[in-house]
Amino acid sequence: MKSTPKALTANKGKITGSQQRSQLRIKKILESAQHILINEGFHSLSLRKIAQHMGISNGNVTYYFPNKKVLLRALIEDMLSRYDAEYEHEAATFPNDPLRRINAYFKYLIKDAQNADSRNFFYQLWGLSTHDPIATELREEVYRHFFNQLMTQLQVVRPELNSRELKNKTFLLMSMIEGINVILGSGENFVGQFVRVDTYLEKQIMMLVIN
């Protein structure tokens, strides 16, 4: 799913000062795009709107992202890279303890589900995917990415599971995380009545992992 902006594809060797500036500009563009997406919705997201939000020319945005399709792919790729970084962090923290590693990973996912900006980002993508084929493709790629990442961890913890059992258990675990993302967005009036639901959810998930 790589959509590396063209300004960074020319030189695969040492990063030059110009490329560093390009990387910073790309980072700022993606941050601005995410801000607009989360706070105003996908219908408000445009290359021109990003340029206005950043106080730069429209050409400075289209140089890196010629169209909305490329921008959306880059947003998803950037989001996945942050989740991958946390995955690698947990792997490094518990290199010899796969059970603690997967537990820490689920803790991170549950905490992330409590972040309104994170939830809203996915809400916008999921909503768009109901009628936009590019968003549908990206949504499926996101699911495949998390499914494979989770199944890899689960396979180490539960090596006795056959292929069908492993896939089914991974699907159930992933569904629990996806479900909490949806439920937590229902508002404080509903969610506020539940005390320490994150801790309870973590325990239930780990019971499913080991049983």
PDB file of C-alpha atoms in Angstrom:
ATOM      1  CA  MET A   1       0.000   0.000   0.000  1.00  0.00           C
ATOM      2  CA  LYS A   2       3.018   2.242  -0.245  1.00  0.00           C
ATOM      3  CA  SER A   3       2.287   5.747  -1.551  1.00  0.00           C
ATOM      4  CA  THR A   4       5.590   7.491  -0.875  1.00  0.00           C
ATOM      5  CA  PRO A   5       5.423  11.066  -2.205  1.00  0.00           C
ATOM      6  CA  LYS A   6       7.436  11.478  -5.368  1.00  0.00           C
ATOM      7  CA  ALA A   7       9.845  13.996  -3.815  1.00  0.00           C
ATOM      8  CA  LEU A   8      11.243  11.235  -1.575  1.00  0.00           C
ATOM      9  CA  THR A   9      11.578   8.449  -4.126  1.00  0.00           C
ATOM     10  CA  ALA A  10      14.461   9.746  -6.198  1.00  0.00           C
ATOM     11  CA  ASN A  11      17.333   9.115  -3.783  1.00  0.00           C
ATOM     12  CA  LYS A  12      17.379   5.890  -1.780  1.00  0.00           C
ATOM     13  CA  GLY A  13      20.739   6.659  -0.160  1.00  0.00           C
ATOM     14  CA  LYS A  14      21.624   9.263   2.424  1.00  0.00           C
ATOM     15  CA  ILE A  15      18.863  11.770   3.110  1.00  0.00           C
ATOM     16  CA  THR A  16      19.832  15.248   1.984  1.00  0.00           C
ATOM     17  CA  GLY A  17      18.878  18.523   3.609  1.00  0.00           C
ATOM     18  CA  SER A  18      16.306  19.083   0.877  1.00  0.00           C
ATOM     19  CA  GLN A  19      14.747  15.695   1.535  1.00  0.00           C
ATOM     20  CA  GLN A  20      14.633  16.393   5.261  1.00  0.00           C
ATOM     21  CA  ARG A  21      12.694  19.582   4.541  1.00  0.00           C
ATOM     22  CA  SER A  22      10.402  17.615   2.246  1.00  0.00           C
ATOM     23  CA  GLN A  23       9.787  15.030   4.963  1.00  0.00           C
ATOM     24  CA  LEU A  24       8.902  17.783   7.412  1.00  0.00           C
ATOM     25  CA  ARG A  25       6.529  19.392   4.906  1.00  0.00           C
ATOM     26  CA  ILE A  26       4.860  16.039   4.233  1.00  0.00           C
ATOM     27  CA  LYS A  27       4.479  15.449   7.969  1.00  0.00           C
ATOM     28  CA  LYS A  28       2.833  18.866   8.373  1.00  0.00           C
ATOM     29  CA  ILE A  29       0.507  18.255   5.416  1.00  0.00           C
ATOM     30  CA  LEU A  30      -0.617  14.915   6.856  1.00  0.00           C
ATOM     31  CA  GLU A  31      -1.143  16.453  10.293  1.00  0.00           C
ATOM     32  CA  SER A  32      -3.247  19.213   8.753  1.00  0.00           C
ATOM     33  CA  ALA A  33      -5.228  16.716   6.672  1.00  0.00           C
ATOM     34  CA  GLN A  34      -5.903  14.587   9.736  1.00  0.00           C
ATOM     35  CA  HIS A  35      -7.018  17.637  11.724  1.00  0.00           C
ATOM     36  CA  ILE A  36      -9.515  18.611   9.020  1.00  0.00           C
ATOM     37  CA  LEU A  37     -10.718  15.032   8.599  1.00  0.00           C
ATOM     38  CA  ILE A  38     -11.314  14.518  12.316  1.00  0.00           C
ATOM     39  CA  ASN A  39     -12.853  17.909  13.094  1.00  0.00           C
ATOM     40  CA  GLU A  40     -14.738  18.754   9.904  1.00  0.00           C
ATOM     41  CA  GLY A  41     -15.309  15.444   8.139  1.00  0.00           C
ATOM     42  CA  PHE A  42     -14.144  13.973   4.880  1.00  0.00           C
ATOM     43  CA  HIS A  43     -16.495  16.163   2.847  1.00  0.00           C
ATOM     44  CA  SER A  44     -14.449  19.194   3.988  1.00  0.00           C
ATOM     45  CA  LEU A  45     -11.088  17.644   3.201  1.00  0.00           C
ATOM     46  CA  SER A  46      -9.489  18.978   0.034  1.00  0.00           C
ATOM     47  CA  LEU A  47      -5.976  19.830  -1.086  1.00  0.00           C
ATOM     48  CA  ARG A  48      -6.971  23.493  -1.273  1.00  0.00           C
ATOM     49  CA  LYS A  49      -8.423  23.398   2.251  1.00  0.00           C
ATOM     50  CA  ILE A  50      -5.174  21.893   3.554  1.00  0.00           C
ATOM     51  CA  ALA A  51      -3.151  24.626   1.853  1.00  0.00           C
ATOM     52  CA  GLN A  52      -5.378  27.296   3.429  1.00  0.00           C
ATOM     53  CA  HIS A  53      -5.118  25.636   6.843  1.00  0.00           C
ATOM     54  CA  MET A  54      -1.312  25.616   6.591  1.00  0.00           C
ATOM     55  CA  GLY A  55      -0.992  29.070   5.049  1.00  0.00           C
ATOM     56  CA  ILE A  56       0.860  27.779   1.971  1.00  0.00           C
ATOM     57  CA  SER A  57       0.104  27.697  -1.734  1.00  0.00           C
ATOM     58  CA  ASN A  58      -2.016  24.955  -3.247  1.00  0.00           C
ATOM     59  CA  GLY A  59       0.965  23.966  -5.403  1.00  0.00           C
ATOM     60  CA  ASN A  60       3.039  23.214  -2.308  1.00  0.00           C
ATOM     61  CA  VAL A  61       0.479  20.552  -1.372  1.00  0.00           C
ATOM     62  CA  THR A  62      -0.126  19.087  -4.842  1.00  0.00           C
ATOM     63  CA  TYR A  63       3.633  18.750  -5.383  1.00  0.00           C
ATOM     64  CA  TYR A  64       3.620  15.955  -2.799  1.00  0.00           C
ATOM     65  CA  PHE A  65       0.015  14.803  -3.110  1.00  0.00           C
ATOM     66  CA  PRO A  66      -1.339  15.340  -6.638  1.00  0.00           C
ATOM     67  CA  ASN A  67      -4.845  14.186  -5.727  1.00  0.00           C
ATOM     68  CA  LYS A  68      -7.077  13.226  -2.838  1.00  0.00           C
ATOM     69  CA  LYS A  69      -6.640   9.521  -3.509  1.00  0.00           C
ATOM     70  CA  VAL A  70      -2.868   9.699  -2.954  1.00  0.00           C
ATOM     71  CA  LEU A  71      -3.406  11.812   0.165  1.00  0.00           C
ATOM     72  CA  LEU A  72      -5.880   9.358   1.668  1.00  0.00           C
ATOM     73  CA  ARG A  73      -3.531   6.440   1.068  1.00  0.00           C
ATOM     74  CA  ALA A  74      -0.700   8.371   2.718  1.00  0.00           C
ATOM     75  CA  LEU A  75      -2.904   9.130   5.736  1.00  0.00           C
ATOM     76  CA  ILE A  76      -3.687   5.442   6.197  1.00  0.00           C
ATOM     77  CA  GLU A  77      -0.046   4.472   5.712  1.00  0.00           C
ATOM     78  CA  ASP A  78       1.037   7.048   8.289  1.00  0.00           C
ATOM     79  CA  MET A  79      -1.549   5.780  10.769  1.00  0.00           C
ATOM     80  CA  LEU A  80      -0.471   2.168  10.311  1.00  0.00           C
ATOM     81  CA  SER A  81       3.186   3.092  10.764  1.00  0.00           C
ATOM     82  CA  ARG A  82       2.356   4.499  14.217  1.00  0.00           C
ATOM     83  CA  TYR A  83       0.595   1.290  15.236  1.00  0.00           C
ATOM     84  CA  ASP A  84       3.516  -0.715  13.854  1.00  0.00           C
ATOM     85  CA  ALA A  85       5.924   1.362  15.938  1.00  0.00           C
ATOM     86  CA  GLU A  86       3.966   0.452  19.090  1.00  0.00           C
ATOM     87  CA  TYR A  87       3.939  -3.198  18.026  1.00  0.00           C
ATOM     88  CA  GLU A  88       7.735  -3.124  17.630  1.00  0.00           C
ATOM     89  CA  HIS A  89       8.080  -1.327  20.969  1.00  0.00           C
ATOM     90  CA  GLU A  90       6.164  -4.084  22.767  1.00  0.00           C
ATOM     91  CA  ALA A  91       8.188  -6.750  20.946  1.00  0.00           C
ATOM     92  CA  ALA A  92      11.395  -5.112  22.167  1.00  0.00           C
ATOM     93  CA  THR A  93      10.068  -4.662  25.718  1.00  0.00           C
ATOM     94  CA  PHE A  94       9.053  -8.323  26.104  1.00  0.00           C
ATOM     95  CA  PRO A  95      11.274 -10.203  23.636  1.00  0.00           C
ATOM     96  CA  ASN A  96      11.043 -13.498  25.523  1.00  0.00           C
ATOM     97  CA  ASP A  97       7.516 -13.293  26.897  1.00  0.00           C
ATOM     98  CA  PRO A  98       4.914 -13.486  24.100  1.00  0.00           C
ATOM     99  CA  LEU A  99       1.973 -13.519  26.531  1.00  0.00           C
ATOM    100  CA  ARG A 100       3.007 -10.256  28.190  1.00  0.00           C
ATOM    101  CA  ARG A 101       3.776  -8.876  24.751  1.00  0.00           C
ATOM    102  CA  ILE A 102       0.301  -9.521  23.380  1.00  0.00           C
ATOM    103  CA  ASN A 103      -1.242  -8.282  26.639  1.00  0.00           C
ATOM    104  CA  ALA A 104       0.673  -5.007  26.355  1.00  0.00           C
ATOM    105  CA  TYR A 105      -0.383  -4.684  22.726  1.00  0.00           C
ATOM    106  CA  PHE A 106      -4.056  -5.067  23.632  1.00  0.00           C
ATOM    107  CA  LYS A 107      -3.649  -2.515  26.414  1.00  0.00           C
ATOM    108  CA  TYR A 108      -2.357  -0.079  23.823  1.00  0.00           C
ATOM    109  CA  LEU A 109      -5.259  -0.765  21.449  1.00  0.00           C
ATOM    110  CA  ILE A 110      -7.818  -0.313  24.242  1.00  0.00           C
ATOM    111  CA  LYS A 111      -6.182   2.939  25.316  1.00  0.00           C
ATOM    112  CA  ASP A 112      -6.138   4.128  21.709  1.00  0.00           C
ATOM    113  CA  ALA A 113      -9.859   3.344  21.407  1.00  0.00           C
ATOM    114  CA  GLN A 114     -10.432   5.806  24.255  1.00  0.00           C
ATOM    115  CA  ASN A 115      -8.844   8.578  22.198  1.00  0.00           C
ATOM    116  CA  ALA A 116     -11.613  10.558  20.482  1.00  0.00           C
ATOM    117  CA  ASP A 117      -9.388  11.735  17.633  1.00  0.00           C
ATOM    118  CA  SER A 118      -8.321   8.193  16.862  1.00  0.00           C
ATOM    119  CA  ARG A 119     -11.931   6.981  16.840  1.00  0.00           C
ATOM    120  CA  ASN A 120     -13.102   9.873  14.680  1.00  0.00           C
ATOM    121  CA  PHE A 121     -10.396   9.162  12.128  1.00  0.00           C
ATOM    122  CA  PHE A 122     -11.716   5.627  11.687  1.00  0.00           C
ATOM    123  CA  TYR A 123     -15.343   6.776  11.740  1.00  0.00           C
ATOM    124  CA  GLN A 124     -14.647   9.070   8.803  1.00  0.00           C
ATOM    125  CA  LEU A 125     -12.867   6.338   6.854  1.00  0.00           C
ATOM    126  CA  TRP A 126     -15.557   3.752   7.606  1.00  0.00           C
ATOM    127  CA  GLY A 127     -18.338   6.155   6.628  1.00  0.00           C
ATOM    128  CA  LEU A 128     -16.623   7.047   3.366  1.00  0.00           C
ATOM    129  CA  SER A 129     -16.039   3.385   2.579  1.00  0.00           C
ATOM    130  CA  THR A 130     -19.796   2.778   2.254  1.00  0.00           C
ATOM    131  CA  HIS A 131     -19.821   4.585  -1.098  1.00  0.00           C
ATOM    132  CA  ASP A 132     -16.223   5.205  -2.165  1.00  0.00           C
ATOM    133  CA  PRO A 133     -14.295   2.257  -3.713  1.00  0.00           C
ATOM    134  CA  ILE A 134     -10.871   3.662  -2.782  1.00  0.00           C
ATOM    135  CA  ALA A 135     -11.905   4.051   0.860  1.00  0.00           C
ATOM    136  CA  THR A 136     -13.402   0.552   0.763  1.00  0.00           C
ATOM    137  CA  GLU A 137     -10.092  -0.840  -0.460  1.00  0.00           C
ATOM    138  CA  LEU A 138      -8.173   1.054   2.226  1.00  0.00           C
ATOM    139  CA  ARG A 139     -10.540  -0.122   4.963  1.00  0.00           C
ATOM    140  CA  GLU A 140      -9.991  -3.721   3.911  1.00  0.00           C
ATOM    141  CA  GLU A 141      -6.229  -3.206   3.861  1.00  0.00           C
ATOM    142  CA  VAL A 142      -6.363  -1.787   7.384  1.00  0.00           C
ATOM    143  CA  TYR A 143      -8.314  -4.818   8.586  1.00  0.00           C
ATOM    144  CA  ARG A 144      -5.917  -7.234   6.876  1.00  0.00           C
ATOM    145  CA  HIS A 145      -2.944  -5.411   8.383  1.00  0.00           C
ATOM    146  CA  PHE A 146      -4.250  -5.668  11.955  1.00  0.00           C
ATOM    147  CA  PHE A 147      -5.545  -9.186  11.446  1.00  0.00           C
ATOM    148  CA  ASN A 148      -2.168 -10.473  10.251  1.00  0.00           C
ATOM    149  CA  GLN A 149      -0.298  -8.576  12.955  1.00  0.00           C
ATOM    150  CA  LEU A 150      -2.527  -9.974  15.687  1.00  0.00           C
ATOM    151  CA  MET A 151      -2.560 -13.502  14.281  1.00  0.00           C
ATOM    152  CA  THR A 152       1.249 -13.539  14.189  1.00  0.00           C
ATOM    153  CA  GLN A 153       1.355 -12.739  17.898  1.00  0.00           C
ATOM    154  CA  LEU A 154      -1.394 -15.179  18.791  1.00  0.00           C
ATOM    155  CA  GLN A 155       0.299 -18.002  16.923  1.00  0.00           C
ATOM    156  CA  VAL A 156       3.360 -17.641  19.160  1.00  0.00           C
ATOM    157  CA  VAL A 157       1.227 -17.691  22.304  1.00  0.00           C
ATOM    158  CA  ARG A 158      -1.004 -20.547  21.140  1.00  0.00           C
ATOM    159  CA  PRO A 159       1.113 -22.718  18.803  1.00  0.00           C
ATOM    160  CA  GLU A 160      -1.232 -25.699  19.329  1.00  0.00           C
ATOM    161  CA  LEU A 161      -4.084 -24.031  17.433  1.00  0.00           C
ATOM    162  CA  ASN A 162      -4.737 -25.256  13.925  1.00  0.00           C
ATOM    163  CA  SER A 163      -5.147 -22.780  11.072  1.00  0.00           C
ATOM    164  CA  ARG A 164      -8.929 -22.511  11.331  1.00  0.00           C
ATOM    165  CA  GLU A 165      -8.890 -22.118  15.111  1.00  0.00           C
ATOM    166  CA  LEU A 166      -6.155 -19.506  14.902  1.00  0.00           C
ATOM    167  CA  LYS A 167      -8.024 -17.447  12.311  1.00  0.00           C
ATOM    168  CA  ASN A 168     -11.336 -17.667  14.169  1.00  0.00           C
ATOM    169  CA  LYS A 169      -9.819 -16.649  17.494  1.00  0.00           C
ATOM    170  CA  THR A 170      -7.966 -13.774  15.842  1.00  0.00           C
ATOM    171  CA  PHE A 171     -11.228 -12.640  14.256  1.00  0.00           C
ATOM    172  CA  LEU A 172     -13.018 -12.671  17.628  1.00  0.00           C
ATOM    173  CA  LEU A 173     -10.232 -10.712  19.333  1.00  0.00           C
ATOM    174  CA  MET A 174     -10.165  -8.165  16.551  1.00  0.00           C
ATOM    175  CA  SER A 175     -13.955  -7.841  16.722  1.00  0.00           C
ATOM    176  CA  MET A 176     -13.778  -7.029  20.436  1.00  0.00           C
ATOM    177  CA  ILE A 177     -11.331  -4.195  19.782  1.00  0.00           C
ATOM    178  CA  GLU A 178     -13.387  -2.909  16.872  1.00  0.00           C
ATOM    179  CA  GLY A 179     -16.522  -3.081  18.985  1.00  0.00           C
ATOM    180  CA  ILE A 180     -15.045  -0.977  21.788  1.00  0.00           C
ATOM    181  CA  ASN A 181     -14.091   1.666  19.211  1.00  0.00           C
ATOM    182  CA  VAL A 182     -17.734   1.910  18.191  1.00  0.00           C
ATOM    183  CA  ILE A 183     -19.270   1.762  21.680  1.00  0.00           C
ATOM    184  CA  LEU A 184     -16.933   4.357  23.194  1.00  0.00           C
ATOM    185  CA  GLY A 185     -18.089   6.830  20.571  1.00  0.00           C
ATOM    186  CA  SER A 186     -21.689   6.632  21.778  1.00  0.00           C
ATOM    187  CA  GLY A 187     -21.140   9.396  24.327  1.00  0.00           C
ATOM    188  CA  GLU A 188     -20.511   9.939  28.004  1.00  0.00           C
ATOM    189  CA  ASN A 189     -24.171   9.535  28.969  1.00  0.00           C
ATOM    190  CA  PHE A 190     -24.049   5.882  27.984  1.00  0.00           C
ATOM    191  CA  VAL A 191     -20.392   4.964  28.509  1.00  0.00           C
ATOM    192  CA  GLY A 192     -20.090   6.892  31.778  1.00  0.00           C
ATOM    193  CA  GLN A 193     -22.259   4.401  33.648  1.00  0.00           C
ATOM    194  CA  PHE A 194     -19.582   1.704  33.303  1.00  0.00           C
ATOM    195  CA  VAL A 195     -16.663   1.743  35.748  1.00  0.00           C
ATOM    196  CA  ARG A 196     -13.193   0.590  34.715  1.00  0.00           C
ATOM    197  CA  VAL A 197     -14.584  -1.033  31.599  1.00  0.00           C
ATOM    198  CA  ASP A 198     -11.119  -0.923  30.019  1.00  0.00           C
ATOM    199  CA  THR A 199      -9.703  -3.183  32.738  1.00  0.00           C
ATOM    200  CA  TYR A 200     -12.622  -5.592  32.434  1.00  0.00           C
ATOM    201  CA  LEU A 201     -12.268  -5.674  28.663  1.00  0.00           C
ATOM    202  CA  GLU A 202      -8.552  -6.403  28.936  1.00  0.00           C
ATOM    203  CA  LYS A 203      -9.246  -9.345  31.253  1.00  0.00           C
ATOM    204  CA  GLN A 204     -11.905 -10.761  28.933  1.00  0.00           C
ATOM    205  CA  ILE A 205      -9.618 -10.441  25.931  1.00  0.00           C
ATOM    206  CA  MET A 206      -6.758 -12.201  27.684  1.00  0.00           C
ATOM    207  CA  MET A 207      -9.111 -14.992  28.792  1.00  0.00           C
ATOM    208  CA  LEU A 208      -9.979 -15.514  25.153  1.00  0.00           C
ATOM    209  CA  VAL A 209      -6.288 -15.482  24.240  1.00  0.00           C
ATOM    210  CA  ILE A 210      -5.273 -18.210  26.681  1.00  0.00           C
ATOM    211  CA  ASN A 211      -8.403 -20.394  26.634  1.00  0.00           C
TER     212      ASN A 211
END
